[in-house]
Coordinates of C-alpha atoms and ligand atoms in Angstrom, one line a residue:
X8 CA -48.7 20.8 127.2
X9 CA -46.3 20.3 129.4
X10 CA -44.7 16.7 129.8
X11 CA -43.2 17.2 132.3
X12 CA -42.3 19.6 135.6
X13 CA -39.1 21.5 134.1
X14 CA -37.0 22.8 137.0
X15 CA -34.2 24.6 135.5
X16 CA -32.5 26.7 139.5
X17 CA -32.3 25.5 142.1
X18 CA -34.7 26.3 144.6
X19 CA -35.5 28.8 145.7
X20 CA -33.9 30.6 142.5
X21 CA -32.8 33.5 142.8
X22 CA -36.3 36.3 142.0
X23 CA -38.1 34.2 144.6
X24 CA -35.6 34.5 147.0
X25 CA -35.3 37.5 147.0
X26 CA -39.3 37.9 147.0
X27 CA -39.4 35.1 150.2
X28 CA -36.5 37.5 152.0
X29 CA -38.7 40.7 152.1
X30 CA -41.6 38.2 152.0
X31 CA -39.7 37.3 155.8
X32 CA -39.6 40.8 156.9
X33 CA -42.6 42.0 156.2
X34 CA -44.9 40.0 156.9
X35 CA -46.2 38.5 159.8
X36 CA -44.3 35.9 161.2
X37 CA -47.5 34.1 161.6
X38 CA -47.5 33.0 157.9
X39 CA -46.5 29.3 157.8
X40 CA -44.0 28.8 154.4
X41 CA -43.8 24.9 153.0
X42 CA -41.9 25.1 150.7
X43 CA -39.9 28.3 148.7
X44 CA -43.0 28.4 145.7
X45 CA -42.2 31.8 144.5
X46 CA -45.2 31.9 141.5
X47 CA -45.3 34.0 138.8
X48 CA -48.7 32.7 137.0
X49 CA -50.5 29.5 135.9
X50 CA -52.5 28.2 133.5
X51 CA -54.7 24.7 133.4
X52 CA -53.2 22.4 136.8
X53 CA -50.0 24.2 136.1
X54 CA -48.0 26.7 137.8
X55 CA -45.0 29.0 136.9
X56 CA -43.2 30.7 139.1
X57 CA -40.6 33.8 138.8
X58 CA -37.6 32.0 138.2
X59 CA -39.1 30.2 134.8
X60 CA -39.6 26.9 136.8
X61 CA -42.5 24.7 136.1
X62 CA -45.0 22.7 138.0
X63 CA -47.6 19.9 138.8
X64 CA -49.8 21.7 141.0
X65 CA -51.8 18.2 143.4
X66 CA -52.3 21.0 145.7
X67 CA -54.7 23.3 144.4
X68 CA -54.6 26.8 146.6
X69 CA -55.3 24.2 149.6
X70 CA -58.5 22.7 147.2
X71 CA -59.3 25.3 146.2
X72 CA -58.8 25.6 142.2
X73 CA -61.8 23.9 141.3
X74 CA -61.5 25.0 137.6
X75 CA -57.7 24.9 137.7
X76 CA -55.4 28.2 136.8
X77 CA -57.0 31.2 134.8
X78 CA -59.8 29.3 134.0
X79 CA -60.6 30.9 130.1
X80 CA -64.5 30.5 130.2
X81 CA -63.7 31.8 134.7
X82 CA -62.1 34.9 133.3
X83 CA -63.8 36.0 131.0
X84 CA -67.0 36.0 133.4
X85 CA -65.2 37.3 136.0
X86 CA -64.1 40.5 133.9
X87 CA -67.4 40.7 131.8
X88 CA -68.5 41.0 135.7
X89 CA -65.7 43.4 137.1
X90 CA -67.0 46.1 133.4
X91 CA -70.6 46.0 134.8
X92 CA -69.4 46.2 139.0
X93 CA -68.3 44.8 142.0
X94 CA -70.1 45.3 145.1
X95 CA -72.6 46.4 145.3
X96 CA -73.0 45.3 149.4
X97 CA -75.6 42.1 148.7
X98 CA -76.0 42.1 152.8
X99 CA -77.7 45.2 151.6
X100 CA -79.3 45.8 148.2
X101 CA -79.6 42.6 145.9
X102 CA -78.5 41.0 142.2
X103 CA -79.7 38.4 139.9
X104 CA -76.9 37.0 139.5
X105 CA -76.5 36.7 143.5
X106 CA -79.9 34.5 143.6
X107 CA -78.9 32.7 140.6
X108 CA -76.7 31.3 142.8
X109 CA -78.5 30.7 145.7
X110 CA -80.8 29.5 143.9
X111 CA -78.4 26.6 141.4
X112 CA -77.1 26.0 144.7
X113 CA -79.8 25.2 146.8
X114 CA -80.9 23.0 144.1
X115 CA -77.9 21.3 143.7
X116 CA -79.0 20.1 147.6
X117 CA -82.6 18.8 146.0
X118 CA -84.7 22.7 147.0
X119 CA -86.0 24.2 151.1
X120 CA -81.6 25.8 151.2
X121 CA -82.0 29.1 152.0
X122 CA -78.5 30.6 151.9
X123 CA -76.2 33.3 153.4
X124 CA -72.7 34.6 151.5
X125 CA -69.9 35.0 152.6
X126 CA -66.5 35.9 152.3
X127 CA -64.8 32.9 154.0
X128 CA -65.1 29.1 154.7
X129 CA -64.3 31.2 158.8
X130 CA -66.9 33.1 157.4
X131 CA -69.5 30.7 157.1
X132 CA -68.7 28.9 159.3
X133 CA -69.2 32.2 161.8
X134 CA -72.6 31.9 160.8
X135 CA -73.8 28.8 160.5
X136 CA -72.4 29.2 164.9
X137 CA -74.7 31.6 164.7
X138 CA -77.4 30.5 163.3
X139 CA -77.0 27.4 164.8
X140 CA -78.0 28.8 168.0
X141 CA -79.5 31.7 167.3
X142 CA -82.7 28.9 166.4
X143 CA -82.8 26.4 168.7
X144 CA -81.5 28.9 172.0
X145 CA -79.9 26.4 173.0
X146 CA -75.7 27.2 174.2
X147 CA -73.5 23.7 173.4
X148 CA -71.9 22.9 170.2
X149 CA -69.9 19.7 169.7
X150 CA -67.0 18.8 167.1
X151 CA -64.3 16.8 165.6
X152 CA -61.6 15.6 167.7
X153 CA -58.6 16.6 164.3
X154 CA -61.6 19.1 162.5
X155 CA -61.1 21.9 161.4
X156 CA -63.2 24.4 160.4
X157 CA -61.5 27.8 160.8
X158 CA -59.2 30.4 162.9
X159 CA -61.6 33.5 163.8
X160 CA -62.9 33.1 167.5
X161 CA -66.1 31.6 166.7
X162 CA -64.2 29.6 164.2
X163 CA -61.5 28.6 166.6
X164 CA -63.0 27.1 169.6
X165 CA -64.0 23.9 167.0
X166 CA -61.2 23.6 165.3
X167 CA -59.4 21.0 167.0
X168 CA -56.5 19.7 164.6
X169 CA -53.5 20.9 166.0
X170 CA -53.2 22.7 169.4
X171 CA -51.2 25.3 167.7
X172 CA -53.8 26.8 166.3
X173 CA -55.2 27.1 169.9
X174 CA -52.3 28.5 171.7
X175 CA -52.6 32.0 173.7
X176 CA -56.1 32.5 172.4
X177 CA -58.7 32.0 174.6
X178 CA -60.5 31.5 176.2
X179 CA -62.5 30.8 173.3
X180 CA -65.7 29.7 173.3
X181 CA -67.8 28.5 176.0
X182 CA -69.8 25.8 175.9
X183 CA -67.9 22.9 172.8
X184 CA -67.5 19.4 173.4
X185 CA -65.2 17.5 170.7
X186 CA -65.8 14.5 170.2
X187 CA -63.1 11.5 169.0
X188 CA -63.6 11.7 165.2
X189 CA -63.9 7.8 164.0
X190 CA -60.6 7.3 162.0
X191 CA -61.2 3.5 160.3
X192 CA -56.6 4.0 160.1
X193 CA -56.0 4.5 164.0
X194 CA -59.7 4.4 165.5
X195 CA -59.8 5.7 169.2
X196 CA -61.9 5.1 172.0
X197 CA -59.9 1.6 171.9
X198 CA -62.7 0.0 169.5
X199 CA -61.4 -1.7 166.2
X200 CA -61.8 -0.5 162.4
X201 CA -64.6 -1.8 161.8
X202 CA -66.5 -0.5 165.0
X203 CA -65.4 2.7 165.7
X204 CA -68.2 4.7 164.3
X205 CA -71.0 2.9 166.2
X206 CA -68.0 3.9 168.9
X207 CA -68.1 7.3 168.9
X208 CA -71.4 7.5 168.4
X209 CA -72.4 5.3 171.4
X210 CA -69.6 7.9 173.4
X211 CA -71.7 10.4 171.6
X212 CA -74.6 9.0 174.1
X213 CA -72.5 8.2 177.0
X214 CA -72.1 11.4 177.2
X215 CA -75.9 12.8 177.2
X216 CA -76.3 11.8 179.9
X217 CA -73.6 12.0 181.7
X218 CA -72.1 14.9 181.4
X219 CA -73.5 16.6 178.6
X220 CA -77.2 17.7 177.8
X221 CA -79.0 17.2 175.0
X222 CA -81.6 18.7 175.0
X223 CA -78.4 21.8 175.6
X224 CA -76.8 21.1 171.8
X225 CA -77.2 23.6 169.1
X226 CA -75.3 21.5 166.6
X227 CA -72.3 19.1 165.5
X228 CA -70.3 20.7 163.3
X229 CA -69.0 17.3 161.1
X230 CA -66.7 17.3 158.1
X231 CA -68.0 14.3 156.4
X232 CA -64.5 13.4 155.3
X233 CA -61.7 15.4 156.8
X234 CA -59.5 18.2 155.9
X235 CA -56.9 19.8 157.2
X236 CA -56.7 16.6 159.9
X237 CA -55.3 14.5 157.5
X238 CA -58.1 13.6 154.9
X239 CA -59.7 10.8 156.3
X240 CA -62.7 9.3 155.3
X241 CA -65.4 8.3 158.5
X242 CA -66.5 4.2 158.2
X243 CA -69.4 3.5 156.8
X244 CA -72.7 3.7 158.5
X245 CA -71.0 6.7 160.7
X246 CA -72.7 9.9 159.0
X247 CA -76.2 8.5 158.8
X248 CA -75.8 7.2 162.6
X249 CA -75.1 10.7 163.4
X250 CA -78.1 12.0 161.6
X251 CA -80.2 9.7 163.3
X252 CA -78.9 10.9 166.2
X253 CA -78.6 14.1 166.5
X254 CA -82.3 14.9 165.0
X255 CA -83.4 12.0 168.2
X256 CA -81.7 14.6 170.5
X257 CA -83.1 17.7 168.2
X258 CA -79.4 18.5 166.9
X259 CA -78.8 20.0 164.1
X260 CA -76.0 18.7 161.8
X261 CA -73.7 21.1 160.2
X262 CA -71.4 19.5 157.1
X263 CA -68.7 21.8 156.7
X264 CA -68.0 21.3 153.4
X265 CA -65.8 24.1 153.2
X266 CA -62.9 21.5 151.7
X267 CA -64.5 18.9 150.3
X268 CA -68.0 20.5 149.3
X269 CA -67.2 21.3 145.3
X270 CA -67.1 18.5 143.8
X271 CA -63.6 17.7 144.9
X272 CA -64.6 14.0 145.7
X273 CA -66.5 13.4 142.7
X274 CA -70.5 14.7 143.6
X275 CA -71.2 18.2 144.6
X276 CA -71.5 17.5 148.1
X277 CA -69.0 14.1 150.0
X278 CA -72.6 13.9 152.4
X279 CA -73.6 12.5 149.5
X280 CA -71.6 9.4 149.7
X281 CA -73.7 9.0 152.9
X282 CA -76.9 9.8 151.4
X283 CA -77.4 12.6 154.2
X284 CA -78.3 15.5 153.8
X285 CA -77.4 17.9 156.6
X286 CA -79.4 20.8 158.7
X287 CA -77.4 23.3 157.6
X288 CA -73.9 23.4 154.9
X289 CA -71.1 25.5 155.0
X290 CA -69.5 25.4 151.3
X291 CA -66.6 28.2 150.6
X292 CA -62.8 27.2 149.2
X293 CA -63.4 25.5 144.9
X294 CA -67.0 27.4 145.1
X295 CA -65.7 30.4 142.6
X296 CA -62.2 28.6 141.4
X297 CA -60.1 31.0 144.0
X298 CA -62.7 34.1 143.5
X299 CA -63.5 34.5 147.9
X300 CA -66.6 33.2 148.7
X301 CA -68.3 31.5 150.8
X302 CA -71.9 29.9 150.8
X303 CA -73.8 29.1 154.4
X304 CA -77.6 26.5 152.6
X305 CA -79.3 26.1 156.4
X306 CA -82.8 24.5 156.3
X307 CA -86.1 26.3 154.6
X308 CA -87.6 25.9 158.8
X309 CA -84.4 27.4 160.2
X310 CA -84.3 30.8 159.2
X311 CA -85.9 32.1 161.7
X312 CA -83.5 35.0 162.1
X313 CA -84.7 38.5 162.2
X314 CA -83.5 41.4 159.4
X315 CA -79.9 42.6 160.2
X316 CA -79.6 39.7 162.9
X317 CA -76.4 38.6 160.9
X318 CA -74.9 40.6 158.1
X319 CA -71.4 41.3 155.8
X320 CA -70.1 44.1 154.0
X321 CA -68.3 42.3 150.9
X322 CA -70.4 38.6 151.1
X323 CA -72.2 38.7 147.7
X324 CA -69.8 40.5 145.3
X325 CA -70.4 40.0 142.2
X326 CA -67.2 39.1 140.9
X327 CA -66.6 36.0 143.6
X328 CA -70.8 35.1 141.7
X329 CA -69.6 35.4 138.1
X330 CA -66.2 33.0 138.9
X331 CA -68.8 30.7 140.9
X332 CA -71.5 30.8 137.7
X333 CA -68.9 30.0 135.5
X334 CA -67.6 27.3 138.3
X335 CA -71.1 25.3 138.3
X336 CA -71.5 25.3 134.7
X337 CA -67.7 23.5 134.2
X338 CA -69.0 21.6 137.1
X339 CA -71.6 20.2 135.2
X340 CA -71.0 19.7 131.8
X341 CA -68.2 17.4 132.9
X342 CA -65.4 18.8 135.2
X343 CA -66.8 16.6 137.4
X344 CA -67.6 13.5 136.0
X345 CA -63.5 13.9 134.5
X346 CA -62.9 13.9 138.8
X347 CA -64.3 10.7 138.9
X348 CA -62.3 8.9 135.8
X349 CA -59.1 11.0 137.3
X350 CA -59.1 9.8 140.7
X351 CA -60.2 5.8 139.9
X352 CA -56.8 6.5 137.4
X353 CA -54.5 9.1 140.8
X354 CA -55.5 5.4 142.8
X355 CA -54.9 2.7 140.7
X356 CA -51.4 3.7 140.5
X357 CA -51.4 4.9 143.8
X358 CA -51.8 1.3 145.4
X359 CA -49.1 -0.1 142.7
X360 CA -46.8 3.0 144.8
X361 CA -48.0 2.2 148.5
X362 CA -47.0 -1.9 147.4
X363 CA -43.7 -0.4 146.6
X364 CA -43.4 1.3 149.9
X365 CA -44.3 0.3 153.0
X366 CA -43.7 2.9 155.2
X367 CA -46.9 4.1 152.7
X368 CA -49.2 2.8 155.7
X369 CA -51.8 4.5 154.2
X370 CA -54.0 5.6 150.6
X371 CA -57.2 7.0 151.4
X372 CA -60.0 9.7 149.9
X373 CA -62.6 9.9 147.6
X374 CA -62.5 12.3 144.8
X375 CA -59.8 14.2 144.0
X376 CA -59.4 14.7 147.9
X377 CA -56.4 11.2 148.4
X378 CA -54.6 11.5 151.0
X379 CA -51.2 9.6 151.6
X380 CA -50.2 8.5 155.9
X381 CA -46.4 7.8 155.9
X382 CA -45.7 5.8 158.5
X383 CA -43.3 5.0 160.4
X384 CA -43.3 0.7 160.2
X385 CA -47.0 -0.8 158.7
X386 CA -46.9 -3.0 162.1
X387 CA -47.6 0.2 164.8
X388 CA -48.9 2.3 162.0
X389 CA -47.0 4.9 164.2
X390 CA -47.5 8.7 162.0
X391 CA -43.9 9.4 160.2
X392 CA -44.2 13.9 160.1
X393 CA -40.4 14.2 159.0
X394 CA -41.0 11.7 156.0
X395 CA -44.3 12.9 155.7
X396 CA -42.4 17.0 155.3
X397 CA -39.4 14.4 152.6
X398 CA -42.0 13.3 150.3
X399 CA -43.4 16.8 150.0
X400 CA -40.1 18.7 150.4
X401 CA -38.6 16.2 147.4
X402 CA -42.1 16.4 145.0
X403 CA -41.1 20.9 145.3
X404 CA -37.5 20.3 144.5
X405 CA -39.5 17.9 141.2
X406 CA -41.7 20.2 141.1
X407 CA -44.8 18.6 142.1
X408 CA -46.7 20.1 144.6
X409 CA -48.4 18.0 147.1
X410 CA -48.9 20.0 151.1
X411 CA -49.5 18.2 154.8
X412 CA -52.3 17.6 156.2
X413 CA -52.2 16.4 159.1
X414 CA -49.9 15.0 161.4
X415 CA -48.1 12.2 159.2
X416 CA -50.4 13.2 155.6
X417 CA -49.8 14.6 152.6
X418 CA -52.7 15.6 150.6
X419 CA -53.1 15.6 147.1
X420 CA -56.0 18.2 145.4
X421 CA -55.3 19.0 142.7
X422 CA -57.5 21.4 140.4
X423 CA -60.2 19.0 139.1
X424 CA -59.9 19.2 135.5
X425 CA -56.8 17.5 135.8
X426 CA -55.6 14.5 132.9
X427 CA -55.3 11.4 132.9
X428 CA -51.7 11.9 131.4
X429 CA -51.1 14.5 134.1
X430 CA -52.6 11.8 136.9
X431 CA -49.5 9.7 134.9
X432 CA -47.1 12.2 135.4
X433 CA -48.0 13.0 139.1
X434 CA -47.8 8.8 139.7
X435 CA -43.9 8.8 137.9
X436 CA -42.4 11.9 139.8
X437 CA -44.6 10.4 143.4
X438 CA -42.8 7.2 142.2
X439 CA -38.7 8.3 142.3
X440 CA -39.9 10.9 145.2
X441 CA -41.0 7.5 147.9
X442 CA -38.1 6.2 146.1
X443 CA -35.6 9.2 146.8
X444 CA -37.2 9.3 149.9
X445 CA -36.6 5.7 151.0
X446 CA -40.3 5.3 151.7
Ligands
PLP10 C1 -63.1 21.6 156.4 C2 -62.9 23.3 156.9 N1 -63.9 24.4 156.8 C3 -63.4 26.0 157.2 C4 -62.1 26.3 156.4 C5 -61.2 28.2 157.0 O1 -61.8 28.0 155.5 P1 -60.9 30.4 155.4 O2 -59.2 29.7 155.3 O3 -61.4 30.4 153.7 O4 -61.1 30.5 156.4 C6 -61.1 25.2 156.3 C7 -59.6 26.3 156.1 O5 -59.1 25.2 155.6 C8 -61.2 24.2 156.0 O6 -61.1 22.8 155.3

């Protein structure tokens, strides 16, 4: 194991530079290249670029590589399945391993859920939107400011983390209402950090009385921890309050656990820590350690749609399913326990750094879903996107991969196999970065 990232060339190195130049000429201009990383191979939590530089990866392909790069158990499962078959079109033809995966996922939620497999987070959210409308025959959908649910037109209609994702693509779905998210560090609605959860619930009841008929609302889409919006944890009691309110009005609660699910927060679902069961749960990103898959789990009694009402060609792909089964095995054999243990250690170190660096305004998160929010000063808590970008870039130059989220947050979403020693390396490098940028 490496004791430090090793950066041997000025970044980007010559090979990376040449590929980035081809990328710039050839690829869609919609891609983002936040820093000049061109990987060649990965192992565990380490990524090696085409110029031989090594990086400690605390972003895991945006919270995807649950068991790190090329975990031998995942590689074995994928290889063995690829030698049998990759695809039979699960929409029409079933196979054993996909049913097994569905059974295991449903059991993790305590049973009573059916499963629909897709390929990506956004496809899972589309399925949830369609199911919610189909089952309730109600038109309205509610999501939160700051939320990210995907980029296809249905999920994009719910997404509200950045206007640039939506600009130019309208008209989006009608009948979508965005609520303020109960952000404890920057509370909306003139609320305090203590009462912001209740303030948002009261605001929703106000909308029900004035403009939004509750009996026309199909579902509320909630990220139990906002991801793209800045790794924001809602205040205690909010999710329970929302569950109670939705139940009272016959509205479905959809937990978008695309980023927060599959052990990332130290429990299989982030919702478990709220003590709340959603009607529909969407998983994707981390489910198969890098292989494309999404799973929509929905309560048995919602399964009123008829054959062919919804489907997809690649969903339930046997290679992705094999990777997901291996990932679940590893989570159950100790990877999730590791996430909890390393999270505590990392959090302690980050809170120490926060004491020394006043512009690191907030350190928050659960498990290995941790956000560092950078501010102009502690008093106003005004966001400092430029400082955040500097932190991200400087970390990259020192061989530590982190990624922005929201207006002023750096997110840490490492593989859940990160060791305590690797967490210490990350803390060391982050300390150097914060000193270098004058945070
Ligand atoms: C919470 C959440 N939902 C949905 C999505 C969309 O997933 P995908 O990019 O796989 O379509 C994302 C992706 O970042 C996400 O974080």
